[in-house]
Short mmCIF file of C-alpha atoms and ligand atoms in Angstrom, two decimals:
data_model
loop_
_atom_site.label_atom_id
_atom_site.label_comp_id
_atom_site.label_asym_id
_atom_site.label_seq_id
_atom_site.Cartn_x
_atom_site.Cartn_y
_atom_site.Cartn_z
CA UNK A 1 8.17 10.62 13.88
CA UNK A 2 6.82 7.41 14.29
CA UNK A 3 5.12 6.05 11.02
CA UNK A 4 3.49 3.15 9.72
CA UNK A 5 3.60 2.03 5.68
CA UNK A 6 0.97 -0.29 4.71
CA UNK A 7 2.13 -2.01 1.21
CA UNK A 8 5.76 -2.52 0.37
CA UNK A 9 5.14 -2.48 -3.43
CA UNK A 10 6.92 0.99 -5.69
CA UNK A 11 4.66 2.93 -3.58
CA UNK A 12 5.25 1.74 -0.23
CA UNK A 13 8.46 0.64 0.08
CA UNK A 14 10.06 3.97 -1.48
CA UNK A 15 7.95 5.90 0.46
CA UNK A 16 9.25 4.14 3.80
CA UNK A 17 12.54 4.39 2.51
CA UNK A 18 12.71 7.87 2.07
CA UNK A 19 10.83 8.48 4.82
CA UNK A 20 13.90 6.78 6.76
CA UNK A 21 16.41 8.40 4.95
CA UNK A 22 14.69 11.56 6.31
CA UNK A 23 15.01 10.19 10.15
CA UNK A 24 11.56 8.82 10.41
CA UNK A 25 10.90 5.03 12.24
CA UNK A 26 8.79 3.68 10.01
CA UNK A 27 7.92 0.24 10.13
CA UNK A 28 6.72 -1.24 6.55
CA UNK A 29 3.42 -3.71 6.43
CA UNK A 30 2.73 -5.94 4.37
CA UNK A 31 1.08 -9.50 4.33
CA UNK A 32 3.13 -11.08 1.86
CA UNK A 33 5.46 -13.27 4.26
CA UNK A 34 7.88 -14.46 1.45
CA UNK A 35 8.39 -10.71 0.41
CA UNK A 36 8.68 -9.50 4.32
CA UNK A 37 11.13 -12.29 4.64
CA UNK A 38 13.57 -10.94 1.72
CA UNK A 39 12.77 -7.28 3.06
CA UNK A 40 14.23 -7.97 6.61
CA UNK A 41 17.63 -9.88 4.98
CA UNK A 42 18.32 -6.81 3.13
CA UNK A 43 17.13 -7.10 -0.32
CA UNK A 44 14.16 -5.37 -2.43
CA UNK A 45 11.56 -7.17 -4.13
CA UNK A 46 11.84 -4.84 -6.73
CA UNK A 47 14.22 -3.81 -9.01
CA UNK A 48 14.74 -0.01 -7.99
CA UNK A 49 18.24 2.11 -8.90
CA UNK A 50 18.82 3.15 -4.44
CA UNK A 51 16.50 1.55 -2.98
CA UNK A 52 18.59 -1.51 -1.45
CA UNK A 53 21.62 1.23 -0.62
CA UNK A 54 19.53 3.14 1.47
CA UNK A 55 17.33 0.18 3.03
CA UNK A 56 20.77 -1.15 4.29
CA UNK A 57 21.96 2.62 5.08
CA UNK A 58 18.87 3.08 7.39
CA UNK A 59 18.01 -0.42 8.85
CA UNK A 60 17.83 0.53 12.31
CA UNK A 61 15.16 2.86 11.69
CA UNK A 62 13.29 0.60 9.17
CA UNK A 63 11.33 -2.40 10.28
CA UNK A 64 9.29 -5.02 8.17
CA UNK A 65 6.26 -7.11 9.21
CA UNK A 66 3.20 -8.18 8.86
CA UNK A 67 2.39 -7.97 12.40
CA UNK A 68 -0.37 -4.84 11.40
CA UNK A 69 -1.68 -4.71 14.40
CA UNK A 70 1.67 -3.99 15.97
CA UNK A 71 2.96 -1.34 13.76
CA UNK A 72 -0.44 0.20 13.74
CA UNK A 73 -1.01 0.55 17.16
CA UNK A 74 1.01 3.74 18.41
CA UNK A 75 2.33 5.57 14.87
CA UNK A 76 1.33 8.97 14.95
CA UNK A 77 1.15 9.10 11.07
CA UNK A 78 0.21 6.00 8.88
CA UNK A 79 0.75 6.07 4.77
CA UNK A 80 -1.62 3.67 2.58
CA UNK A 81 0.40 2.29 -0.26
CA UNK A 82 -1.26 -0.82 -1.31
CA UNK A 83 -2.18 -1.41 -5.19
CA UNK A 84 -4.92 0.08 -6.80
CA UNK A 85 -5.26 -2.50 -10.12
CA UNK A 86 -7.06 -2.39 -12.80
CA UNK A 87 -10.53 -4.31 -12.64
CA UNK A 88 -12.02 -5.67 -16.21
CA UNK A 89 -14.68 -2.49 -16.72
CA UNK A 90 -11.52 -0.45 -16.49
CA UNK A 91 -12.23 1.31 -13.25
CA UNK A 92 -9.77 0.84 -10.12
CA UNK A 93 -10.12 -2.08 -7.73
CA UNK A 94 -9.91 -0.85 -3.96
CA UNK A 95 -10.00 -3.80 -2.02
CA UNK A 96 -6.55 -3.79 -0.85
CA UNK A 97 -7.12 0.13 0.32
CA UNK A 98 -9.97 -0.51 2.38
CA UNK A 99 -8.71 -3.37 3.67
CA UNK A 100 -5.77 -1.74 4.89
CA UNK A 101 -8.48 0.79 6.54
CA UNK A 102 -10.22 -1.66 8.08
CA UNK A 103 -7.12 -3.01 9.73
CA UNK A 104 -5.98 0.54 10.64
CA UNK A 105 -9.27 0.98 12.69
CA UNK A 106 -8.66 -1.91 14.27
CA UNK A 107 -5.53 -1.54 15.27
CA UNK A 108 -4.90 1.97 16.60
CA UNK A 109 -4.70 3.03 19.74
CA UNK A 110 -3.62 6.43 19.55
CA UNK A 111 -4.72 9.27 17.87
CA UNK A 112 -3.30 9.25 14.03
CA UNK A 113 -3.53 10.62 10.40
CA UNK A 114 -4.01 8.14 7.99
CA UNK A 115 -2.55 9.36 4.69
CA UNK A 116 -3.68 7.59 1.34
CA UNK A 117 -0.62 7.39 -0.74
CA UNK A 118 -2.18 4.93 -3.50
CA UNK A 119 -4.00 6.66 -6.43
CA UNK A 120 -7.48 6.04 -5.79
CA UNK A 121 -10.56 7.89 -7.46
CA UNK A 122 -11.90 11.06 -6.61
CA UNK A 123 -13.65 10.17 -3.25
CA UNK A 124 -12.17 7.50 -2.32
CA UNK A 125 -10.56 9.58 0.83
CA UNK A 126 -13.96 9.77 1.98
CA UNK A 127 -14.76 6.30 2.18
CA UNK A 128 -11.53 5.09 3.95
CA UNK A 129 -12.56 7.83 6.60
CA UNK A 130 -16.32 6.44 7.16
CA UNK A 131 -14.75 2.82 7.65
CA UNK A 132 -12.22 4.27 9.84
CA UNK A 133 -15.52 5.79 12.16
CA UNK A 134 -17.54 2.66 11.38
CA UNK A 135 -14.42 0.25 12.20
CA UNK A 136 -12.11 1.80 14.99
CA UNK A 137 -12.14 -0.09 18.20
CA UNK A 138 -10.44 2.21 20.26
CA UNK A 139 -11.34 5.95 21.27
CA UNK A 140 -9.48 7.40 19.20
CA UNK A 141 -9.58 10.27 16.76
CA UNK A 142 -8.25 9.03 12.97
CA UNK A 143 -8.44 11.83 10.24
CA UNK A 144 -7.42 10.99 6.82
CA UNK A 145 -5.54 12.85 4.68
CA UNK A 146 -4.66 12.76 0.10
CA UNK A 147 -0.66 12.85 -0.49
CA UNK A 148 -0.80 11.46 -4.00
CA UNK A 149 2.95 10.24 -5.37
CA UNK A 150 4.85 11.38 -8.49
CA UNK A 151 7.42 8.54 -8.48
CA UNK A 152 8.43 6.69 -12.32
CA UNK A 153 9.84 3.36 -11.74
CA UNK A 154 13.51 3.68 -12.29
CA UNK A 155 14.16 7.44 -10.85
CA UNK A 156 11.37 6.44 -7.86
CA UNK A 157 14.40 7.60 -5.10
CA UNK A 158 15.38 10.41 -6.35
CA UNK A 159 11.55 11.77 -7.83
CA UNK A 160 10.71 10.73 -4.06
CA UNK A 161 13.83 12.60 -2.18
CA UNK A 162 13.60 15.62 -4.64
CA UNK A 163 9.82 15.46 -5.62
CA UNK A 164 8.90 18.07 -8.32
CA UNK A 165 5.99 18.87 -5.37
CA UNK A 166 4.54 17.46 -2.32
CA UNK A 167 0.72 17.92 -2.78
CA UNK A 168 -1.18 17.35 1.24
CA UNK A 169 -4.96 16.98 0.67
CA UNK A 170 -6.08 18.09 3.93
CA UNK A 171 -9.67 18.89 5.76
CA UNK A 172 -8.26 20.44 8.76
CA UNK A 173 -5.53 22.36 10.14
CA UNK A 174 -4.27 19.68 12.68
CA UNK A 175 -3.85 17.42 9.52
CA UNK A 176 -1.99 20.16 7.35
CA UNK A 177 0.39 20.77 10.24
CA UNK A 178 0.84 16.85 10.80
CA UNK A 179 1.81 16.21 6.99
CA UNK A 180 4.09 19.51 7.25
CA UNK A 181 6.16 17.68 9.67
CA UNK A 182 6.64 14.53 8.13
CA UNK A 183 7.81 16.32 5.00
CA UNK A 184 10.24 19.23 6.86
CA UNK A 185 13.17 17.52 5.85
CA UNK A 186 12.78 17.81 2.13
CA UNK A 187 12.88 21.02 -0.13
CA UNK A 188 9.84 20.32 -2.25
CA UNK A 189 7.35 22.82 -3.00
CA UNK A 190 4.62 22.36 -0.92
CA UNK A 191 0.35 22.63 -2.16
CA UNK A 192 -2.08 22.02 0.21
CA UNK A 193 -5.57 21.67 -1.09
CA UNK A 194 -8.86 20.05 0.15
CA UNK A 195 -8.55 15.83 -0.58
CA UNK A 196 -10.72 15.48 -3.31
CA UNK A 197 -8.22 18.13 -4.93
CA UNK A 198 -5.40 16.06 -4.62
CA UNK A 199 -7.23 12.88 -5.94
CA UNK A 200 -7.88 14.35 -8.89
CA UNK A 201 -4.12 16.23 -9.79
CA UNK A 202 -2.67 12.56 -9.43
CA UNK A 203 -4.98 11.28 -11.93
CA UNK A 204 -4.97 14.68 -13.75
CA UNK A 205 -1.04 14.75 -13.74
CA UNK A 206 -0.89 11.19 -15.20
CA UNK A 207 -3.63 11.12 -17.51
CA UNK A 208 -2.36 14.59 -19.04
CA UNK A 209 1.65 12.84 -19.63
CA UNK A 210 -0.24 9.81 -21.69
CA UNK A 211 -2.02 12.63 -23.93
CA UNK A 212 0.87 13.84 -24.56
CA UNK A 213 2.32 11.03 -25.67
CA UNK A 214 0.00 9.56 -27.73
CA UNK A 215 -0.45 13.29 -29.15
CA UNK A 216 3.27 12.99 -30.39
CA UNK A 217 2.93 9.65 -31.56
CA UNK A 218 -0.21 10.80 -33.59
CA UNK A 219 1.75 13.26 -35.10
CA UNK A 220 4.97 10.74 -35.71
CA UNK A 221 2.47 8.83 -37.54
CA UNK A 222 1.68 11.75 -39.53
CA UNK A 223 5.03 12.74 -40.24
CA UNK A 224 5.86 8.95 -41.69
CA UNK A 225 3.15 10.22 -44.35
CA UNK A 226 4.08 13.97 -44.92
CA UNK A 227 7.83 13.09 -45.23
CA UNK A 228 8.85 14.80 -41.57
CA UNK A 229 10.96 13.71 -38.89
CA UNK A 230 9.12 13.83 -35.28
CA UNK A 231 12.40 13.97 -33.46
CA UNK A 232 13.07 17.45 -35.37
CA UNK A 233 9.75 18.68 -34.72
CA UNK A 234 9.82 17.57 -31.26
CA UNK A 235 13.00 19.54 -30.81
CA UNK A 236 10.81 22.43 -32.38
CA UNK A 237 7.91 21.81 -29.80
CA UNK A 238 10.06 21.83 -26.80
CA UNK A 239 11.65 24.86 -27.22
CA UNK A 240 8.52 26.50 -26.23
CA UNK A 241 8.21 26.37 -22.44
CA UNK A 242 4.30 26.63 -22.44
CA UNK A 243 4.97 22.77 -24.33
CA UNK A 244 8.28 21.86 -22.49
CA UNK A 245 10.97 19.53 -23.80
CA UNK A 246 10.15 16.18 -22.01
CA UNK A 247 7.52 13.58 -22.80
CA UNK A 248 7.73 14.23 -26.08
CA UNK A 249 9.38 10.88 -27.28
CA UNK A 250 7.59 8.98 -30.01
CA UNK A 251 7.45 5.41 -29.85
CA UNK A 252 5.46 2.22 -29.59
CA UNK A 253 3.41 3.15 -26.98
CA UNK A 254 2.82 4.20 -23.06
CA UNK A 255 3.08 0.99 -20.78
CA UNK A 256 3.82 0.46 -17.21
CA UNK A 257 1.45 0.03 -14.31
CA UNK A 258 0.11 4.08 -14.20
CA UNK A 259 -1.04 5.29 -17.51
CA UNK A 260 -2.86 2.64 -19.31
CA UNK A 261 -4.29 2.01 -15.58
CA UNK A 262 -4.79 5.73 -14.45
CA UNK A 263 -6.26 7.00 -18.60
CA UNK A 264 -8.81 4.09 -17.87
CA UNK A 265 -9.75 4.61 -14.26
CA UNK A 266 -10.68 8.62 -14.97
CA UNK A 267 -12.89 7.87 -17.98
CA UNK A 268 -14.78 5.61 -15.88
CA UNK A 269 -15.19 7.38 -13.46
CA UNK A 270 -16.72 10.28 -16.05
CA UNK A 271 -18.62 8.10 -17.51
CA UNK A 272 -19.72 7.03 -14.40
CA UNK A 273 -20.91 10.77 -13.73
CA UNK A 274 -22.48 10.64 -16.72
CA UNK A 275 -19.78 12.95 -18.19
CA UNK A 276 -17.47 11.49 -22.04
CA UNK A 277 -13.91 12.38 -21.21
CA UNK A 278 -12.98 12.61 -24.79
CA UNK A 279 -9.30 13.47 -25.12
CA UNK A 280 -8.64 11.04 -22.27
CA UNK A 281 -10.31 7.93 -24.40
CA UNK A 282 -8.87 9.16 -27.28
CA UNK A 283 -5.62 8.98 -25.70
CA UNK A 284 -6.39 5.14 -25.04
CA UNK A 285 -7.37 4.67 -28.44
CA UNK A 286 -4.37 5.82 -29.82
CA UNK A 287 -1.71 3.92 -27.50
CA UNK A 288 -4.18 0.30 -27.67
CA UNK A 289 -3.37 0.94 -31.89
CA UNK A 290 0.60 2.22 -31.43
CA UNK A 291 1.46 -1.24 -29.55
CA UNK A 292 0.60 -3.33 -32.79
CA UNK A 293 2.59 -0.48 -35.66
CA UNK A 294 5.80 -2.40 -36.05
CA UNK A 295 3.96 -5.25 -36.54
CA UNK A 296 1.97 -3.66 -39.55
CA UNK A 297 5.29 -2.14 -40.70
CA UNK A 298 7.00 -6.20 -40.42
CA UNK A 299 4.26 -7.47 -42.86
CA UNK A 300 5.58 -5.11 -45.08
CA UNK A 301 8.33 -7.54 -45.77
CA UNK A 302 7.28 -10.44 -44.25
CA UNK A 303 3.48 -11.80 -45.68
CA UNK A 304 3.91 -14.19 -42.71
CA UNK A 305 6.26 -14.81 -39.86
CA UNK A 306 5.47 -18.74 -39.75
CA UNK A 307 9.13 -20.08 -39.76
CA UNK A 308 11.18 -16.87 -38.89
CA UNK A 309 13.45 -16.21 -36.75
CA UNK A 310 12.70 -13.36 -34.92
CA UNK A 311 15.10 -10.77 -32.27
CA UNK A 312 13.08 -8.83 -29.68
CA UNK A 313 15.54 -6.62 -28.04
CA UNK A 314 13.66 -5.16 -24.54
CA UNK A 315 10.81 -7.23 -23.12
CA UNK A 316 9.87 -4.55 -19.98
CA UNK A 317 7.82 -1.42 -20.50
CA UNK A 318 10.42 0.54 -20.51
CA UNK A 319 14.65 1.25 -19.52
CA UNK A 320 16.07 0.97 -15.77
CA UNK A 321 13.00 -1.56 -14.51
CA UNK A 322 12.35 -5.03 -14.62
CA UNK A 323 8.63 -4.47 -14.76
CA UNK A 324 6.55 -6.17 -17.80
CA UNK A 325 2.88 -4.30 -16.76
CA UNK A 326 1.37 -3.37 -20.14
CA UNK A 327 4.68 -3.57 -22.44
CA UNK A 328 4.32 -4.06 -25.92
CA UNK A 329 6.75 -6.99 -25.75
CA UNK A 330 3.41 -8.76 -24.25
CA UNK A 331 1.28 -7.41 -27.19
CA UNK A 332 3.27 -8.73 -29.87
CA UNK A 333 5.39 -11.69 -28.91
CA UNK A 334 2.35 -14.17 -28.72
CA UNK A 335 0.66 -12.40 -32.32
CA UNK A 336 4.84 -13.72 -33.26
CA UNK A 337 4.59 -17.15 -31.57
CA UNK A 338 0.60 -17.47 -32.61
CA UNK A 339 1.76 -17.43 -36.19
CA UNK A 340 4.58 -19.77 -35.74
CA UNK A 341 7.75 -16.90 -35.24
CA UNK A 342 10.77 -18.54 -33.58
CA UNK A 343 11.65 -15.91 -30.75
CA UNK A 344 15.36 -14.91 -29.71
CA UNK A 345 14.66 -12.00 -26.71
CA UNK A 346 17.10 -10.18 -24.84
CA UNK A 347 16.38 -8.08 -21.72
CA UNK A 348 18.63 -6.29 -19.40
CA UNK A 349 16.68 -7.38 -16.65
CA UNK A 350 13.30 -8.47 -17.60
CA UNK A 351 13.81 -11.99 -18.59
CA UNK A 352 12.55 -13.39 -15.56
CA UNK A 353 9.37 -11.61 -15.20
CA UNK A 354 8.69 -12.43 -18.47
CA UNK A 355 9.00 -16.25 -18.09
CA UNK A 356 6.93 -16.06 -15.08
CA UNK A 357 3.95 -14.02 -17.52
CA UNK A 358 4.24 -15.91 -20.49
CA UNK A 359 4.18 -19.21 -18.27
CA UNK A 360 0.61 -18.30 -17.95
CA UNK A 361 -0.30 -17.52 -21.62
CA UNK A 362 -1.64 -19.39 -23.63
CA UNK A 363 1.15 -19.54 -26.27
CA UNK A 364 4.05 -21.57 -27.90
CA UNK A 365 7.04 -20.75 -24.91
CA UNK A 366 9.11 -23.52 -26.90
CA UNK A 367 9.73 -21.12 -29.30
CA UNK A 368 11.18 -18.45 -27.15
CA UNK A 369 15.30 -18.89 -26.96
CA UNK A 370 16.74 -16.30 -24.05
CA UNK A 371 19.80 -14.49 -24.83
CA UNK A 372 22.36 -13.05 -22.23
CA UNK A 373 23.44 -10.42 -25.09
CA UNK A 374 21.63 -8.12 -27.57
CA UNK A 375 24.24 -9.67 -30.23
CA UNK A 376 23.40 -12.90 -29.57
CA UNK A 377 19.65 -12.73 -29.88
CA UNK A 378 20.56 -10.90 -33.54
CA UNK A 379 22.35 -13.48 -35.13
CA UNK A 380 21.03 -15.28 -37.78
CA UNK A 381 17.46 -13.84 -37.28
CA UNK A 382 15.39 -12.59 -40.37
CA UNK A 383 13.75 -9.74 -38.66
CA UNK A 384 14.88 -7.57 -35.45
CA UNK A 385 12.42 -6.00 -33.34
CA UNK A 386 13.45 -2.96 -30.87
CA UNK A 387 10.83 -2.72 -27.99
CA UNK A 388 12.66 -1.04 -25.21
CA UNK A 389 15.43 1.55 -25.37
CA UNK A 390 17.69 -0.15 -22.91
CA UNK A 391 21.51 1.90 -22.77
CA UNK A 392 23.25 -1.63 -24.19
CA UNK A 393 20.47 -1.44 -27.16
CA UNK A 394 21.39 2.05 -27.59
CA UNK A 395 25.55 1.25 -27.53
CA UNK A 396 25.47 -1.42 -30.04
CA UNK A 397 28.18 -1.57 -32.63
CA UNK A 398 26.47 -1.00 -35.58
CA UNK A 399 27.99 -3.91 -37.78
CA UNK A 400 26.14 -6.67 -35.57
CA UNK A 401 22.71 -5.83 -37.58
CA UNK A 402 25.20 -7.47 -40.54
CA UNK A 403 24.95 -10.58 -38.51
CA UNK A 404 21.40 -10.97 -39.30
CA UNK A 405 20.13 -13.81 -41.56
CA UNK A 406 18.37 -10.30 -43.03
CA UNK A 407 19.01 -7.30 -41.81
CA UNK A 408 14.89 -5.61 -41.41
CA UNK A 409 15.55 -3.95 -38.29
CA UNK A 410 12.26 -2.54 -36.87
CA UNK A 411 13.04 -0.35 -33.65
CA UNK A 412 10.05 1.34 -31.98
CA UNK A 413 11.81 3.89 -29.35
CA UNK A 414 14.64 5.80 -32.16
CA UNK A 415 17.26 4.25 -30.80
CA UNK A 416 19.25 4.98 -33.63
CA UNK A 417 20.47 7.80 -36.40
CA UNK A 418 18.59 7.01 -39.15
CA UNK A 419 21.29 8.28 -41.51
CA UNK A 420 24.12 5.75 -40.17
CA UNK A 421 21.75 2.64 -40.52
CA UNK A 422 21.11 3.93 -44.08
CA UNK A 423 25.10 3.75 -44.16
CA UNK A 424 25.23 0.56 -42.83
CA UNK A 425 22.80 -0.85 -45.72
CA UNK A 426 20.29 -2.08 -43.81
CA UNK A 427 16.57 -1.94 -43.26
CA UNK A 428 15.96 0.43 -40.74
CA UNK A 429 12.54 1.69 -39.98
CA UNK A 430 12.04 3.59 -36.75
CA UNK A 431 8.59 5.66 -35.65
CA UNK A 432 7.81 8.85 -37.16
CA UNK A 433 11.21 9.46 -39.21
C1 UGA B 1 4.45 7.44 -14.38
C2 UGA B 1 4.66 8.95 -14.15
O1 UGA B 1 5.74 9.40 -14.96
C3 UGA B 1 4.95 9.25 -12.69
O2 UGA B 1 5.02 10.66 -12.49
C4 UGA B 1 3.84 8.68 -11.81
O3 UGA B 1 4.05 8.91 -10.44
C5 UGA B 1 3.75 7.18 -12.06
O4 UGA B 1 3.45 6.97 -13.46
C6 UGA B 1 2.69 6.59 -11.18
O5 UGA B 1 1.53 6.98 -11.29
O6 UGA B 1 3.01 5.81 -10.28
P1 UGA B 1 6.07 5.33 -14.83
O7 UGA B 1 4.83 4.61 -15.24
O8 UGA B 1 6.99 4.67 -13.88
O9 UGA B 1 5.68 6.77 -14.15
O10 UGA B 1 6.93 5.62 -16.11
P2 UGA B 1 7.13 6.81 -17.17
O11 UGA B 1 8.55 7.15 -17.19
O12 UGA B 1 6.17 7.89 -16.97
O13 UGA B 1 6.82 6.04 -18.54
C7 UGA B 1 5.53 5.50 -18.83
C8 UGA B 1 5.48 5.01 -20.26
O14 UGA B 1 5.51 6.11 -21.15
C9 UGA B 1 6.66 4.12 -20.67
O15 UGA B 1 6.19 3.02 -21.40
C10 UGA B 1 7.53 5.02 -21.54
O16 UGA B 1 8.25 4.29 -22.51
C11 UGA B 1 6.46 5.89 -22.18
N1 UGA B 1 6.99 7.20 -22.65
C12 UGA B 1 7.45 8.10 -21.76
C13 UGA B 1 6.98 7.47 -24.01
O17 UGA B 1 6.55 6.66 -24.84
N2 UGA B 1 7.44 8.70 -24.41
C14 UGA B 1 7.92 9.63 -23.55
O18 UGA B 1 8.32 10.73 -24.01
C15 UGA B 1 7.92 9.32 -22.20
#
């Protein structure tokens, strides 16, 4: 089929991608030249395990521009993937989304189903369709339709190519059978339901994955003060399949661009129907708190870090992505560099991104050495902190925490046994163990 992707962001371009892979045209839109530019030599703006191998696999059926008007005109299906950020009340900006619909109606010529893709508030559906009536230019009939996406960054090809379900938001039959066809080549389950449905399981979906984690890290506080170890009781929980065994990892916190963005958009958008989603703020409340516990447990040992020398091993918000959106490495490096901490960080692949964000804060950057290895960043410091649990965190030899000026090693994703760093001599403090 011929389709159109508006966006080339996690959303977008994967989408495309797979779509490709699949045997689809699809041309990808966006109106970011400088990113176009990079997507027609080859490469991908972002940092995705696949992506590139395919986009080169499938270039003669993938196209990038930001020529809308062209790529609009005659696909028979077209996929919004633009961003839906965060505005300052906490509910979800959706300028980029109607733009795109604006641009749609102006552009098509033929007959076409307009799919929103982005995660957009209950309703939202609605409103892209009245600009598409109130917009189009052309005779032409444009129904919209609610796919929401399931994809985490760092598995997004493979959650996209073998999605746990394919959920088609539909108001009419034409629309249902349209979406069935762009989707026969993959072995998903398949739900249709009505759009507003499907607006609400994305949000649902997400919002339900952050309760659970800050449910477990509730309880991983707990156990610090009963004398329990979360990771046993986790392994306890899971064996139930009503709980299920994933999600259940205690730790410093849910980042990334989806759940602190998705918990916030739903309870404004209760509150906004008059309605207090409780366990969903609570949820926030929890994970704003969990970002800031290693620092409580440093002061422990430290009364202040003025002076220090300080390791942060894993700057992004979390393994396999070089995406910074709402890490805790942002949280607490500038409380570090505010109170005069010398920083030596280490990121797989994060470094970069985080130049470019702390360029822009107001904060002591002097102070922040870069390190191309986990060991170097460790040596000689007087306190360690573990924000990400990148695989080379995880492999470390041991012995290199003996390398520390002192050895206060303060890891918040369990990246180690708490009985060999107990060996080892060191400090070791780790969340809910
Ligand atoms: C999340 C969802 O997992 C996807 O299903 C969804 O499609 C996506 O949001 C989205 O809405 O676009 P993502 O944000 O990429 O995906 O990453 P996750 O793997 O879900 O991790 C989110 C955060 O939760 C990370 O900071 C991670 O460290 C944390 N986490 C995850 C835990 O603290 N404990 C866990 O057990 C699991």
């Amino acid at each position: 089929m011929k389709i159109a992707v508006a966006g080339t962001g996690y959303v977008g371009l994967v989408t495309a991608v797979c779509l490709a892979h699949k045997g689809h045209t699809v041309t990808c839109v966006d109106l970011n030249e400088t990113k176009i530019k990079m997507l027609q030599s080859g490469k991908s703006p972002i940092y995705e395990k696949d992506l590139e191998d395919l986009m080169q696999q499938h270039a003669e059926r993938l196209t990038y521009t930001t020529d809308y008007q062209n790529a609009y005109k005659d696909a028979e299906v077209i996929f919004i993937g633009v961003g839906t950020p965060e505005k300052k009340d906490g509910s979800a900006n959706l300028t980029y989304v109607y733009e795109s619909a604006k641009q749609i109606a102006q552009s098509a010529e033929k007959n076409c189903i307009v799919v929103v893709k982005s995660t957009v508030p209950i309703g939202t559906n609605d409103k892209v369709e009245a600009i598409l009536q109130k917009e189009k230019v052309h005779d032409v009939t444009l129904e919209v339709a609610s796919n929401p996406e399931f994809l985490a960054q760092g598995t997004a090809v493979s959650d996209t190519l073998y999605a746990s379900r394919i959920v088609l938001g539909v108001e009419s039959e034409h629309a249902e059978a349209v979406l069935k066809e762009v989707y026969a080549g993959f072995e998903s389950p398949i739900l249709v339901t009505n759009r507003r449905s499907a607006e609400m399981i994305k949000y649902a979906s997400n919002d339900f994955l952050a309760l659970k984690i800050s449910y477990v890290n509730e309880i991983a506080n707990l156990c610090e003060l009963v004398g329990a170890d979360i990771q046993d009781v986790t392994a306890g929980m899971g064996l139930d399949p009503r709980i299920g065994n994933q999600f259940l990892n205690a730790g410093i916190g849910y980042g990334g661009s989806c759940f602190p963005k998705d918990t916030k958009a739903l309870h404004w958008l209760a509150n906004f129907h008059d309605y207090e989603i409780k366990t969903v703020k609570a949820a926030i409340e929890v994970n704003e708190l969990q970002k800031i516990k290693l620092l409580k447990k440093a002061r422990k040992y430290y009364e202040s870090f003025d002076g220090l020398t300080v390791a942060v091993l894993g700057l992004t918000f979390k393994p396999d992505t070089d995406d910074l959106r709402e890490a805790p490495s942002l949280v607490n490096v500038p409380i570090l560099l505010d109170e005069g901490a010398t920083i030596h960080a280490w990121d797989a692949v994060g470094v970069e991104n985080f130049q470019k964000v702390m360029e822009k804060a107001d904060c002591n950057t002097n102070n922040i050495v870069y390190y191309a290895t986990p060991e170097e960043a460790l040596n000689d410091a007087d306190l360690c902190f573990i924000f990400t649990e990148w695989a080379d965190v995880k492999a470390l030899d041991l012995q290199v925490f003996q390398t520390m000026k002192k050895a206060i090693i303060l890891d918040g994703r369990n990246c180690f046994e708490t009985e060999k760093m107990k060996e080892l001599g060191v400090i070791y403090e780790s969340i809910g163990r």
